[in-house]
Coordinates of C-alpha atoms in Angstrom, one line a residue:
M10 CA -54.8 87.7 170.1
A11 CA -54.4 89.1 166.6
G12 CA -51.6 91.7 166.0
S13 CA -51.9 95.3 167.0
V14 CA -53.1 98.0 164.7
N15 CA -49.5 99.1 164.2
D16 CA -48.5 95.5 163.1
V17 CA -51.3 95.4 160.5
V18 CA -50.3 98.8 159.2
E19 CA -46.7 97.8 158.9
E20 CA -47.6 94.7 157.0
A21 CA -49.7 96.7 154.6
R22 CA -47.0 99.3 154.2
R23 CA -44.4 96.7 153.3
L24 CA -46.7 95.2 150.6
F25 CA -47.5 98.7 149.3
R26 CA -43.8 99.5 148.9
S27 CA -42.9 96.2 147.2
S28 CA -45.9 96.4 144.8
F29 CA -45.8 100.1 143.9
G30 CA -42.2 101.0 143.0
G31 CA -40.8 101.3 146.5
L32 CA -42.9 104.4 147.4
D33 CA -44.4 104.8 150.8
P34 CA -48.2 105.2 151.1
E35 CA -49.4 108.7 152.0
V36 CA -52.6 107.8 153.8
A37 CA -53.4 105.2 156.4
V38 CA -56.8 104.6 158.0
C39 CA -58.5 101.8 160.0
A40 CA -62.0 100.8 160.9
P41 CA -62.9 98.2 163.6
G42 CA -64.9 95.0 163.5
R43 CA -67.6 94.7 166.2
V44 CA -69.1 92.3 168.6
N45 CA -72.8 92.6 169.4
L46 CA -73.3 92.2 173.1
I47 CA -77.1 91.7 172.7
G48 CA -79.8 92.6 170.2
E49 CA -79.5 90.0 167.4
H50 CA -81.6 90.2 164.2
T51 CA -83.3 93.3 165.6
D52 CA -81.5 95.9 163.5
Y53 CA -83.4 95.3 160.3
N54 CA -86.6 95.3 162.4
Q55 CA -85.9 98.9 163.5
G56 CA -85.1 97.7 167.0
F57 CA -82.3 98.2 169.5
V58 CA -78.8 96.7 169.3
L59 CA -75.9 97.0 171.8
P60 CA -72.6 96.4 170.0
M61 CA -69.1 97.6 170.8
A62 CA -66.1 98.1 168.5
L63 CA -63.2 95.7 168.7
P64 CA -59.4 96.2 168.7
L65 CA -59.5 94.0 165.6
V66 CA -59.4 96.3 162.5
T67 CA -59.3 96.6 158.7
V68 CA -56.5 98.9 157.6
M69 CA -56.2 100.6 154.3
V70 CA -53.0 102.4 153.2
G71 CA -52.4 104.1 149.9
S72 CA -51.9 107.2 147.8
K73 CA -53.8 109.2 145.3
S74 CA -52.7 108.7 141.7
S75 CA -52.5 111.3 138.9
D76 CA -55.0 109.5 136.7
Q77 CA -58.3 107.6 137.1
N78 CA -56.6 104.2 137.6
V79 CA -57.3 102.2 140.7
S80 CA -55.2 99.4 142.0
I81 CA -56.1 97.5 145.2
I82 CA -54.3 94.6 146.8
T83 CA -55.6 92.6 149.7
L84 CA -53.4 90.8 152.2
T85 CA -56.3 88.7 153.4
E86 CA -55.5 85.1 152.6
A87 CA -59.0 83.8 153.2
V88 CA -60.4 85.6 150.1
E89 CA -60.6 84.1 146.6
D90 CA -58.0 85.0 144.0
P91 CA -57.0 87.3 142.4
R92 CA -55.8 89.3 145.5
R93 CA -55.2 92.3 143.3
V94 CA -57.7 94.2 141.2
D95 CA -57.1 97.0 138.7
F96 CA -59.8 99.2 137.0
V97 CA -60.4 102.7 135.7
L98 CA -62.9 105.0 137.3
S99 CA -65.1 105.7 134.3
E100 CA -67.7 108.5 134.0
D101 CA -70.5 106.0 133.6
G102 CA -69.5 104.0 136.7
A103 CA -69.4 100.8 134.6
S104 CA -66.1 99.8 136.1
L105 CA -67.8 99.7 139.6
S106 CA -70.3 97.0 138.7
P107 CA -70.1 93.9 140.9
G108 CA -68.1 91.0 139.6
Q109 CA -65.2 88.7 140.5
P110 CA -63.3 88.6 142.8
S111 CA -66.2 89.1 145.2
W112 CA -64.0 90.7 148.0
A113 CA -63.6 93.7 145.7
N114 CA -67.3 94.3 145.4
Y115 CA -67.4 95.7 148.9
I116 CA -64.9 98.3 147.9
K117 CA -66.5 99.0 144.5
G118 CA -69.9 99.5 146.3
V119 CA -68.4 102.2 148.6
L120 CA -66.8 103.9 145.6
H121 CA -70.1 103.8 143.7
H122 CA -72.1 105.4 146.5
Y123 CA -69.5 107.7 147.9
R124 CA -70.9 111.2 148.8
A125 CA -68.4 113.5 147.1
S126 CA -66.8 113.8 143.7
P127 CA -64.8 113.7 141.6
L128 CA -63.0 110.7 143.0
P129 CA -59.4 110.4 142.0
G130 CA -57.6 107.2 141.1
F131 CA -55.5 105.6 143.8
R132 CA -53.3 102.7 144.8
A133 CA -54.0 100.9 148.0
V134 CA -53.4 97.9 150.2
V135 CA -56.0 96.4 152.5
A136 CA -55.1 94.3 155.5
S137 CA -57.2 93.1 158.4
S138 CA -57.1 91.4 161.8
V139 CA -60.9 90.8 161.8
P140 CA -61.5 87.1 161.1
L141 CA -63.6 86.5 157.9
G142 CA -66.9 84.8 158.4
G143 CA -66.6 84.9 162.2
G144 CA -69.6 87.1 162.7
L145 CA -67.4 90.0 163.8
S146 CA -68.3 92.2 160.9
S147 CA -65.2 92.0 158.7
S148 CA -67.3 93.3 155.8
A149 CA -68.5 96.5 157.5
S150 CA -65.0 97.2 158.8
L151 CA -63.7 96.9 155.2
E152 CA -66.5 99.2 153.9
V153 CA -66.0 101.8 156.6
A154 CA -62.2 101.7 156.1
V155 CA -62.6 102.3 152.4
Y156 CA -65.0 105.3 153.0
T157 CA -62.6 106.7 155.6
F158 CA -59.7 106.4 153.1
L159 CA -61.8 108.1 150.4
Q160 CA -62.5 111.0 152.8
Q161 CA -58.8 111.7 152.9
L162 CA -58.6 111.8 149.0
C163 CA -61.8 113.7 148.3
P164 CA -63.4 115.0 151.5
D165 CA -67.2 114.8 152.0
D166 CA -69.3 116.8 154.4
G167 CA -68.3 114.6 157.4
D168 CA -71.9 113.4 158.2
M169 CA -71.2 110.2 160.2
V170 CA -74.7 108.7 159.9
A171 CA -74.7 109.3 156.1
K172 CA -71.3 107.6 156.0
A173 CA -72.7 104.5 157.8
L174 CA -75.7 104.4 155.5
V175 CA -73.5 104.5 152.3
C176 CA -71.5 101.6 153.6
Q177 CA -74.7 99.7 154.3
Q178 CA -76.0 100.5 150.9
A179 CA -72.7 99.2 149.3
E180 CA -73.3 95.9 151.0
H181 CA -76.9 95.7 149.7
T182 CA -76.1 96.7 146.1
H183 CA -72.7 95.2 145.5
A184 CA -72.4 92.2 147.9
G185 CA -76.0 91.2 147.8
V186 CA -76.5 91.1 151.6
P187 CA -79.6 92.9 152.9
C188 CA -77.9 93.7 156.2
G189 CA -79.2 96.1 158.9
I190 CA -77.3 99.3 159.9
M191 CA -75.7 98.1 163.1
D192 CA -72.3 96.9 161.8
Q193 CA -71.5 100.0 159.8
F194 CA -72.9 102.4 162.4
V195 CA -70.8 101.1 165.3
S196 CA -67.7 100.9 163.1
V197 CA -68.1 104.6 162.3
M198 CA -69.3 105.9 165.7
A199 CA -67.8 103.7 168.5
K200 CA -65.9 105.1 171.4
K201 CA -63.2 103.5 173.5
D202 CA -64.5 102.1 176.9
H203 CA -68.1 102.2 175.7
A204 CA -70.7 100.0 174.2
L205 CA -73.1 101.8 171.8
L206 CA -76.9 101.4 172.2
I207 CA -78.2 102.0 168.7
D208 CA -81.9 102.8 168.0
C209 CA -82.2 101.4 164.4
R210 CA -85.4 103.3 163.8
T211 CA -84.1 106.9 164.6
L212 CA -80.4 106.1 163.9
E213 CA -79.5 107.6 167.3
G214 CA -76.6 106.1 169.3
T215 CA -76.2 106.3 173.1
L216 CA -72.8 105.5 174.6
V217 CA -73.0 103.1 177.5
P218 CA -69.9 103.0 179.7
L219 CA -68.1 99.6 179.8
K220 CA -64.7 100.2 181.4
D221 CA -64.8 98.3 184.7
P222 CA -61.2 96.9 185.0
K223 CA -62.6 93.8 186.7
L224 CA -64.6 92.9 183.6
V225 CA -63.6 91.3 180.3
I226 CA -65.4 90.6 177.1
L227 CA -64.3 87.2 175.8
I228 CA -65.0 86.3 172.1
T229 CA -64.7 82.7 171.2
N230 CA -64.6 81.9 167.5
S231 CA -66.1 78.4 166.8
N232 CA -64.1 78.5 163.5
V233 CA -67.2 77.4 161.7
R234 CA -67.6 79.7 158.8
H235 CA -71.0 81.3 158.1
S236 CA -72.2 83.1 155.0
L237 CA -75.0 85.5 155.2
T238 CA -75.7 85.5 151.4
G239 CA -77.1 82.1 151.8
S240 CA -80.9 81.8 151.8
E241 CA -81.3 81.9 155.6
Y242 CA -80.7 85.6 156.3
P243 CA -83.0 86.9 153.5
T244 CA -85.6 84.3 154.6
R245 CA -85.6 85.5 158.2
R246 CA -85.9 89.1 157.1
R247 CA -88.8 88.3 154.8
Q248 CA -90.6 86.4 157.6
C249 CA -90.3 89.5 159.9
E250 CA -91.6 91.8 157.2
E251 CA -94.6 89.4 156.6
A252 CA -95.3 89.3 160.3
A253 CA -95.2 93.1 160.6
A254 CA -97.5 93.5 157.6
I255 CA -100.1 91.0 159.0
L256 CA -100.0 92.9 162.3
G257 CA -100.5 96.2 160.4
K258 CA -97.2 97.6 161.7
G259 CA -94.4 99.4 159.8
S260 CA -91.9 97.1 161.5
L261 CA -91.8 94.7 164.4
R262 CA -90.4 97.5 166.5
E263 CA -93.9 98.8 166.8
A264 CA -95.4 95.4 167.8
T265 CA -96.1 94.0 171.2
L266 CA -96.5 90.4 172.4
Q267 CA -100.2 91.2 172.9
D268 CA -100.4 92.2 169.2
L269 CA -98.8 88.9 168.3
E270 CA -101.1 86.9 170.5
G271 CA -104.1 88.6 168.8
A272 CA -102.9 87.7 165.3
K273 CA -101.6 84.2 165.9
E274 CA -104.4 82.6 163.9
Q275 CA -103.2 84.5 160.8
L276 CA -99.5 83.7 161.2
D277 CA -98.0 80.3 160.4
S278 CA -96.1 78.8 163.4
V279 CA -92.6 79.6 162.0
T280 CA -93.4 83.2 161.3
L281 CA -94.9 83.5 164.7
Q282 CA -91.8 82.2 166.4
R283 CA -89.6 84.6 164.4
A284 CA -91.7 87.6 165.4
H285 CA -91.8 86.4 169.0
H286 CA -88.0 86.4 169.1
V287 CA -87.6 89.9 167.6
I288 CA -90.2 91.6 169.8
E289 CA -88.7 90.1 173.0
E290 CA -85.2 90.7 171.9
I291 CA -85.8 94.4 171.3
E292 CA -87.2 94.8 174.8
R293 CA -84.4 92.6 176.3
T294 CA -81.8 94.9 174.7
A295 CA -83.2 98.1 176.2
R296 CA -83.2 96.4 179.6
A297 CA -79.7 95.1 179.1
A298 CA -78.4 98.6 178.3
E299 CA -80.0 99.9 181.6
A300 CA -78.5 97.0 183.5
L301 CA -75.0 97.8 182.1
K302 CA -75.3 101.4 183.1
R303 CA -76.1 100.3 186.7
G304 CA -73.2 97.8 186.7
A305 CA -75.8 95.0 187.2
Y306 CA -73.6 92.4 185.5
R307 CA -75.6 89.3 186.7
E308 CA -78.8 90.8 185.3
F309 CA -77.0 91.6 182.0
G310 CA -75.6 88.1 181.8
K311 CA -79.0 86.5 182.4
L312 CA -80.4 88.6 179.5
M313 CA -77.5 87.4 177.3
V314 CA -78.4 83.7 178.0
E315 CA -82.1 84.4 177.3
S316 CA -81.1 86.0 174.0
H317 CA -79.1 82.9 173.0
N318 CA -81.8 80.5 173.9
S319 CA -84.3 82.5 171.8
L320 CA -81.9 82.7 168.8
R321 CA -81.5 78.9 169.1
D322 CA -85.2 77.9 169.7
Q323 CA -87.3 80.6 168.1
Y324 CA -85.2 82.2 165.4
E325 CA -83.3 79.0 164.7
V326 CA -80.0 80.6 163.7
S327 CA -77.7 78.9 166.1
C328 CA -75.8 75.6 165.5
K329 CA -74.4 72.7 167.5
E330 CA -71.0 74.3 167.8
L331 CA -72.3 77.6 169.2
D332 CA -74.6 75.9 171.6
E333 CA -71.7 73.8 172.8
L334 CA -69.5 76.8 173.4
V335 CA -72.2 78.7 175.3
S336 CA -73.1 75.8 177.6
A337 CA -69.4 75.0 178.3
T338 CA -68.7 78.7 179.1
L339 CA -71.7 79.0 181.5
E340 CA -70.3 76.1 183.6
V341 CA -67.4 78.3 184.8
E342 CA -67.5 80.3 188.0
G343 CA -67.1 84.1 187.3
V344 CA -69.0 84.0 184.0
Y345 CA -72.0 86.4 184.0
G346 CA -73.4 85.4 180.6
S347 CA -72.7 84.1 177.1
R348 CA -74.5 84.0 173.8
M349 CA -74.0 83.5 170.0
T350 CA -73.3 86.8 168.3
G351 CA -73.7 87.8 164.6
G352 CA -75.9 86.4 162.0
G353 CA -75.6 82.8 163.2
F354 CA -74.9 79.3 161.8
G355 CA -71.3 79.5 163.0
G356 CA -69.0 82.4 163.9
C357 CA -68.5 83.5 167.5
T358 CA -69.9 83.6 171.0
V359 CA -69.5 86.6 173.2
T360 CA -69.1 86.2 177.0
L361 CA -69.2 88.8 179.8
L362 CA -67.0 87.6 182.7
E363 CA -64.8 88.6 185.6
A364 CA -61.2 89.3 184.4
E365 CA -59.8 86.7 186.8
A366 CA -62.0 84.0 185.4
V367 CA -60.6 84.3 181.8
E368 CA -57.9 81.7 181.9
K369 CA -60.0 79.0 183.5
T370 CA -62.8 79.7 181.1
M371 CA -60.6 79.3 178.1
E372 CA -59.1 76.1 179.5
H373 CA -62.6 74.7 180.3
V374 CA -63.9 75.5 176.8
K375 CA -60.9 73.9 175.1
E376 CA -61.6 70.7 177.1
R377 CA -65.3 70.6 176.4
Y378 CA -65.6 72.0 172.8
S379 CA -65.5 69.4 170.0
G380 CA -63.8 71.9 167.6
T381 CA -60.8 74.1 167.8
P382 CA -61.7 77.5 169.3
T383 CA -59.9 80.8 168.9
F384 CA -60.1 83.3 171.7
Y385 CA -60.0 87.1 171.7
I386 CA -59.9 88.9 175.0
T387 CA -61.2 92.4 174.2
T388 CA -62.3 95.7 175.5
P389 CA -64.4 98.4 173.7
S390 CA -62.4 100.3 171.2
D391 CA -62.6 103.4 169.1
G392 CA -64.4 103.6 165.7
A393 CA -62.9 104.4 162.3
R394 CA -59.9 106.8 162.3
V395 CA -57.0 108.2 160.4
L396 CA -53.6 106.8 161.4
E397 CA -50.3 108.6 161.5
L398 CA -47.7 107.2 159.2

């Protein structure tokens, strides 16, 4: 398990002091990564998703400066060099244009779209326990941490939905990823001991209790890196938009399987499959949230497996490693359900299981999986917050 929030903060503080003249940072914030329990590739189709925030977080510590100079250092080793960026906040915003190193674009995007002004210069260190490229939303946790940090330097009106939307917009404009709203929304809004059912059409969140002490959420990282800026994610998104247009709907959220059946002559076979997954997955997610509220874990687990199979066969975003992890996990007594989570082509699986089955599940997966897995035993955590220094 990755270090606690305090460990990550301490590491960031040490680097801040050694990099900026021995001074201690004045502000510390964190924002969590997330795991999506069910509802994959439904968010940009205005459907339902059911994520929860993780104890894994991105931390930002720093202090306001007396001028417009910004200096940011990242502790994340997996990013490309340089690990420090310096720029001046200019009136025309030119300094916030995307460029190299690419990790800084997420930060510049949030600065560019931030909802209050004038932003002061600042010095900051970013550190994270969210694995990069693992499908646990390291990018959204960074964006939301940056926004939360800026709120301490130059307060906005506190609108939480608007905050999530700015962080999403930053990813669209500065990182070039046309992501849905789920990751940023849950990183802002999550509550401890709850999953969050998000209606991506109305942007309403409903807390779903998930605090049975006999239950555990196990995340297994395949350690196969994925990148959403590749062609696959935008292609899937475009296919869904094409299907909705042919069906005469604003989005696939408004479509039914009957609609799809009626239009199948007009859709090519691949687009038909993509739409089929999305329409069923939206409905599956609503049913799964109800099952969780009732404590019907077997039913929930069955829906997770159906979701994985659909992502593998109809949406075609799984990969050999993820399929291997899911099938190995499902062989263990006490496992309710397991599925790939995140954009796909690598990253993690998420498993709902009895707490007492965790050890044997991890042992079994290690024996059966051809790669080297990393495990995170997690419970639903709080969203973005300011930390005491």
